[in-house]
Amino acid sequence: MYQAYRQDGADRQIRVQGSGSVKVKPDTAVIQLGVVTEGTNLTSVQNENASIVSRVKSRLMAAGVEEENIQTSDYSVYPQYDYVDGKQEFRGYQVSHMLTVTVEDIEQTGAVIDAAVQSGANRVTNIEFTVSQSYYYYQKALQIALGQALATAQTIANTMNVKLDRKPFRIVEEKGPDVPPVQPYAKTQALSESAVPIEPGLMEIEARVDVWFPFYP
C-alpha cells in the first residue's frame, strides 16, 4: 500500500508500508504438566498428589531444570459424581496440581517430559516454544521492513519522475517487540510412559511499519 499526497503548508509526502520477517529456531520451551489423583478420602488424595508432585519436582531438577523454572500454575479440588437412575451419587474427589516448567535447553524438552512422566506426572496440557532473544531478531525483521518501505518509495518516486527525500518524515511501527512470538506445540490430556519426540520447528518473527517520505517535483 502507498499514498502520495500534499497537505496545506506541508511538503509532498509518499506513504508506504514495509514488512519483514526472520525465521528462527526456538531455544526455550515452556511446558504445562502436572499430577491428577482421585479417591474417596480427600485428605488421602491430597497427600498422594503432594507426594507425587514433590517427586516430579525433584526429578525435574535432577534432569537439569532450575528450581525457579518450576512454578505452580493451578491447583484444584473437584468432587466427582455418577448419575445412576437419574440420581446423583458421590464418587470421590479429583485433585489436580499443574506446573509451569521452563526448559532453557530446548534439546532437553523430550527428556524433561520423560523424567516428569516416569516420576508420576500424568497430564501435559500445553507446550510452547519461544526465543529468549526475541528483541534481537525483531530488530533484524524491522531492518528488513524499513528497507522494503524505502525501496517501495524509491520505485514510486522513480516511476513518477519526482525526487525522493530518503529521510523519512514519520515512521510508525504496527507491531512492536514487546509481544514475543510463541509457537504452541500440542495439547493432550494424558501421557503414557513413552513420550513423543519433540520437534519445535522454526518460528517467524515479524515487523511491520508505515513510513512517510517527502518528495519534490
Tab-separated table of N, CA and C in Angstrom, residues 156-212:
chain	number	residue	atom	x	y	z
A	156	ILE	N	8.352	4.260	-6.486
A	156	ILE	CA	7.247	5.168	-6.798
A	156	ILE	C	7.786	6.501	-7.309
A	157	ALA	N	8.790	7.032	-6.599
A	157	ALA	CA	9.367	8.318	-6.997
A	157	ALA	C	9.986	8.242	-8.394
A	158	ASN	N	10.713	7.153	-8.663
A	158	ASN	CA	11.331	6.999	-9.986
A	158	ASN	C	10.276	6.916	-11.087
A	159	THR	N	9.223	6.164	-10.804
A	159	THR	CA	8.171	5.989	-11.800
A	159	THR	C	7.435	7.296	-12.071
A	160	MET	N	7.229	8.078	-11.025
A	160	MET	CA	6.505	9.350	-11.157
A	160	MET	C	7.429	10.502	-11.538
A	161	ASN	N	8.732	10.192	-11.686
A	161	ASN	CA	9.717	11.196	-12.089
A	161	ASN	C	9.761	12.369	-11.106
A	162	VAL	N	9.814	12.030	-9.818
A	162	VAL	CA	9.973	13.047	-8.771
A	162	VAL	C	11.181	12.661	-7.932
A	163	LYS	N	11.641	13.602	-7.119
A	163	LYS	CA	12.801	13.371	-6.275
A	163	LYS	C	12.351	12.955	-4.874
A	164	LEU	N	12.927	11.879	-4.410
A	164	LEU	CA	12.568	11.373	-3.080
A	164	LEU	C	13.596	11.812	-2.044
A	165	ASP	N	13.122	12.316	-0.927
A	165	ASP	CA	13.983	12.572	0.225
A	165	ASP	C	14.033	11.288	1.047
A	166	ARG	N	15.199	10.673	1.101
A	166	ARG	CA	15.309	9.368	1.758
A	166	ARG	C	15.214	9.452	3.288
A	167	LYS	N	15.179	10.658	3.813
A	167	LYS	CA	14.983	10.818	5.244
A	167	LYS	C	13.482	10.853	5.538
A	168	PRO	N	12.959	9.852	6.221
A	168	PRO	CA	11.505	9.777	6.415
A	168	PRO	C	10.972	10.919	7.272
A	169	PHE	N	9.760	11.310	6.956
A	169	PHE	CA	9.068	12.343	7.707
A	169	PHE	C	8.441	11.760	8.972
A	170	ARG	N	8.021	10.490	8.889
A	170	ARG	CA	7.353	9.830	10.024
A	170	ARG	C	7.449	8.331	9.840
A	171	ILE	N	7.630	7.619	10.973
A	171	ILE	CA	7.657	6.151	10.961
A	171	ILE	C	6.762	5.648	12.090
A	172	VAL	N	5.902	4.702	11.769
A	172	VAL	CA	5.014	4.105	12.777
A	172	VAL	C	5.162	2.588	12.709
A	173	GLU	N	5.505	1.966	13.816
A	173	GLU	CA	5.564	0.502	13.892
A	173	GLU	C	4.160	-0.042	14.131
A	174	GLU	N	3.763	-1.009	13.339
A	174	GLU	CA	2.462	-1.635	13.531
A	174	GLU	C	2.522	-2.773	14.532
A	175	LYS	N	3.713	-3.311	14.722
A	175	LYS	CA	3.883	-4.430	15.654
A	175	LYS	C	5.198	-4.227	16.362
A	176	GLY	N	5.142	-4.110	17.682
A	176	GLY	CA	6.346	-3.824	18.450
A	176	GLY	C	6.996	-5.064	19.022
A	177	PRO	N	8.195	-4.924	19.580
A	177	PRO	CA	8.947	-6.058	20.113
A	177	PRO	C	8.458	-6.546	21.464
A	178	ASP	N	7.460	-5.857	22.075
A	178	ASP	CA	7.006	-6.244	23.402
A	178	ASP	C	6.093	-7.459	23.392
A	179	VAL	N	5.766	-7.938	22.198
A	179	VAL	CA	4.919	-9.135	22.103
A	179	VAL	C	5.756	-10.265	21.550
A	180	PRO	N	6.442	-11.042	22.393
A	180	PRO	CA	7.318	-12.098	21.898
A	180	PRO	C	6.531	-13.191	21.211
A	181	PRO	N	7.056	-13.726	20.121
A	181	PRO	CA	6.342	-14.788	19.420
A	181	PRO	C	6.363	-16.080	20.199
A	182	VAL	N	5.243	-16.760	20.139
A	182	VAL	CA	5.124	-18.041	20.833
A	182	VAL	C	4.472	-19.035	19.886
A	183	GLN	N	5.014	-20.223	19.844
A	183	GLN	CA	4.511	-21.265	18.957
A	183	GLN	C	4.002	-22.440	19.779
A	184	PRO	N	2.671	-22.688	19.776
A	184	PRO	CA	2.168	-23.841	20.516
A	184	PRO	C	2.552	-25.145	19.825
A	185	TYR	N	2.809	-26.170	20.600
A	185	TYR	CA	3.182	-27.459	20.013
A	185	TYR	C	2.015	-28.436	20.015
A	186	ALA	N	1.491	-28.751	21.181
A	186	ALA	CA	0.439	-29.759	21.250
A	186	ALA	C	-0.338	-29.615	22.536
A	187	LYS	N	-1.546	-30.149	22.547
A	187	LYS	CA	-2.352	-30.189	23.757
A	187	LYS	C	-2.867	-31.616	23.924
A	188	THR	N	-2.596	-32.202	25.050
A	188	THR	CA	-3.050	-33.546	25.324
A	188	THR	C	-3.612	-33.605	26.732
A	189	GLN	N	-4.341	-34.634	27.030
A	189	GLN	CA	-4.934	-34.787	28.352
A	189	GLN	C	-4.182	-35.784	29.219
A	190	ALA	N	-3.466	-36.684	28.633
A	190	ALA	CA	-2.741	-37.668	29.424
A	190	ALA	C	-1.524	-38.144	28.670
A	191	LEU	N	-0.548	-38.689	29.404
A	191	LEU	CA	0.672	-39.197	28.795
A	191	LEU	C	0.882	-40.648	29.165
A	192	SER	N	1.466	-41.384	28.250
A	192	SER	CA	1.894	-42.731	28.561
A	192	SER	C	3.327	-42.657	29.065
A	193	GLU	N	3.913	-43.799	29.338
A	193	GLU	CA	5.285	-43.828	29.830
A	193	GLU	C	6.294	-43.543	28.721
A	194	SER	N	5.822	-43.507	27.475
A	194	SER	CA	6.732	-43.246	26.360
A	194	SER	C	6.344	-41.930	25.708
A	195	ALA	N	7.096	-40.890	25.976
A	195	ALA	CA	6.783	-39.570	25.437
A	195	ALA	C	7.202	-39.476	23.972
A	196	VAL	N	6.440	-38.691	23.200
A	196	VAL	CA	6.726	-38.498	21.788
A	196	VAL	C	7.891	-37.519	21.631
A	197	PRO	N	8.824	-37.770	20.725
A	197	PRO	CA	9.914	-36.817	20.496
A	197	PRO	C	9.367	-35.433	20.135
A	198	ILE	N	9.996	-34.390	20.661
A	198	ILE	CA	9.526	-33.030	20.462
A	198	ILE	C	10.282	-32.365	19.313
A	199	GLU	N	9.533	-31.786	18.364
A	199	GLU	CA	10.130	-31.105	17.227
A	199	GLU	C	9.619	-29.667	17.192
A	200	PRO	N	10.416	-28.696	17.638
A	200	PRO	CA	9.939	-27.310	17.711
A	200	PRO	C	9.805	-26.600	16.373
A	201	GLY	N	10.535	-27.062	15.343
A	201	GLY	CA	10.464	-26.395	14.055
A	201	GLY	C	11.066	-24.994	14.094
A	202	LEU	N	10.558	-24.109	13.234
A	202	LEU	CA	11.046	-22.736	13.154
A	202	LEU	C	9.922	-21.757	13.492
A	203	MET	N	10.304	-20.619	14.065
A	203	MET	CA	9.366	-19.551	14.359
A	203	MET	C	9.628	-18.384	13.427
A	204	GLU	N	8.594	-17.603	13.151
A	204	GLU	CA	8.735	-16.437	12.295
A	204	GLU	C	8.458	-15.177	13.106
A	205	ILE	N	9.457	-14.316	13.197
A	205	ILE	CA	9.315	-13.049	13.910
A	205	ILE	C	9.114	-11.956	12.877
A	206	GLU	N	8.037	-11.190	13.027
A	206	GLU	CA	7.647	-10.225	12.009
A	206	GLU	C	7.688	-8.796	12.527
A	207	ALA	N	7.878	-7.857	11.599
A	207	ALA	CA	7.798	-6.427	11.888
A	207	ALA	C	7.094	-5.750	10.715
A	208	ARG	N	6.267	-4.764	11.043
A	208	ARG	CA	5.562	-4.014	10.003
A	208	ARG	C	5.627	-2.519	10.331
A	209	VAL	N	5.793	-1.713	9.304
A	209	VAL	CA	5.914	-0.269	9.510
A	209	VAL	C	5.113	0.499	8.462
A	210	ASP	N	4.662	1.684	8.859
A	210	ASP	CA	4.159	2.711	7.945
A	210	ASP	C	5.204	3.817	7.925
A	211	VAL	N	5.593	4.268	6.722
A	211	VAL	CA	6.633	5.292	6.618
A	211	VAL	C	6.181	6.377	5.648
A	212	TRP	N	6.407	7.626	6.047
A	212	TRP	CA	6.117	8.780	5.203
A	212	TRP	C	7.430	9.419	4.742
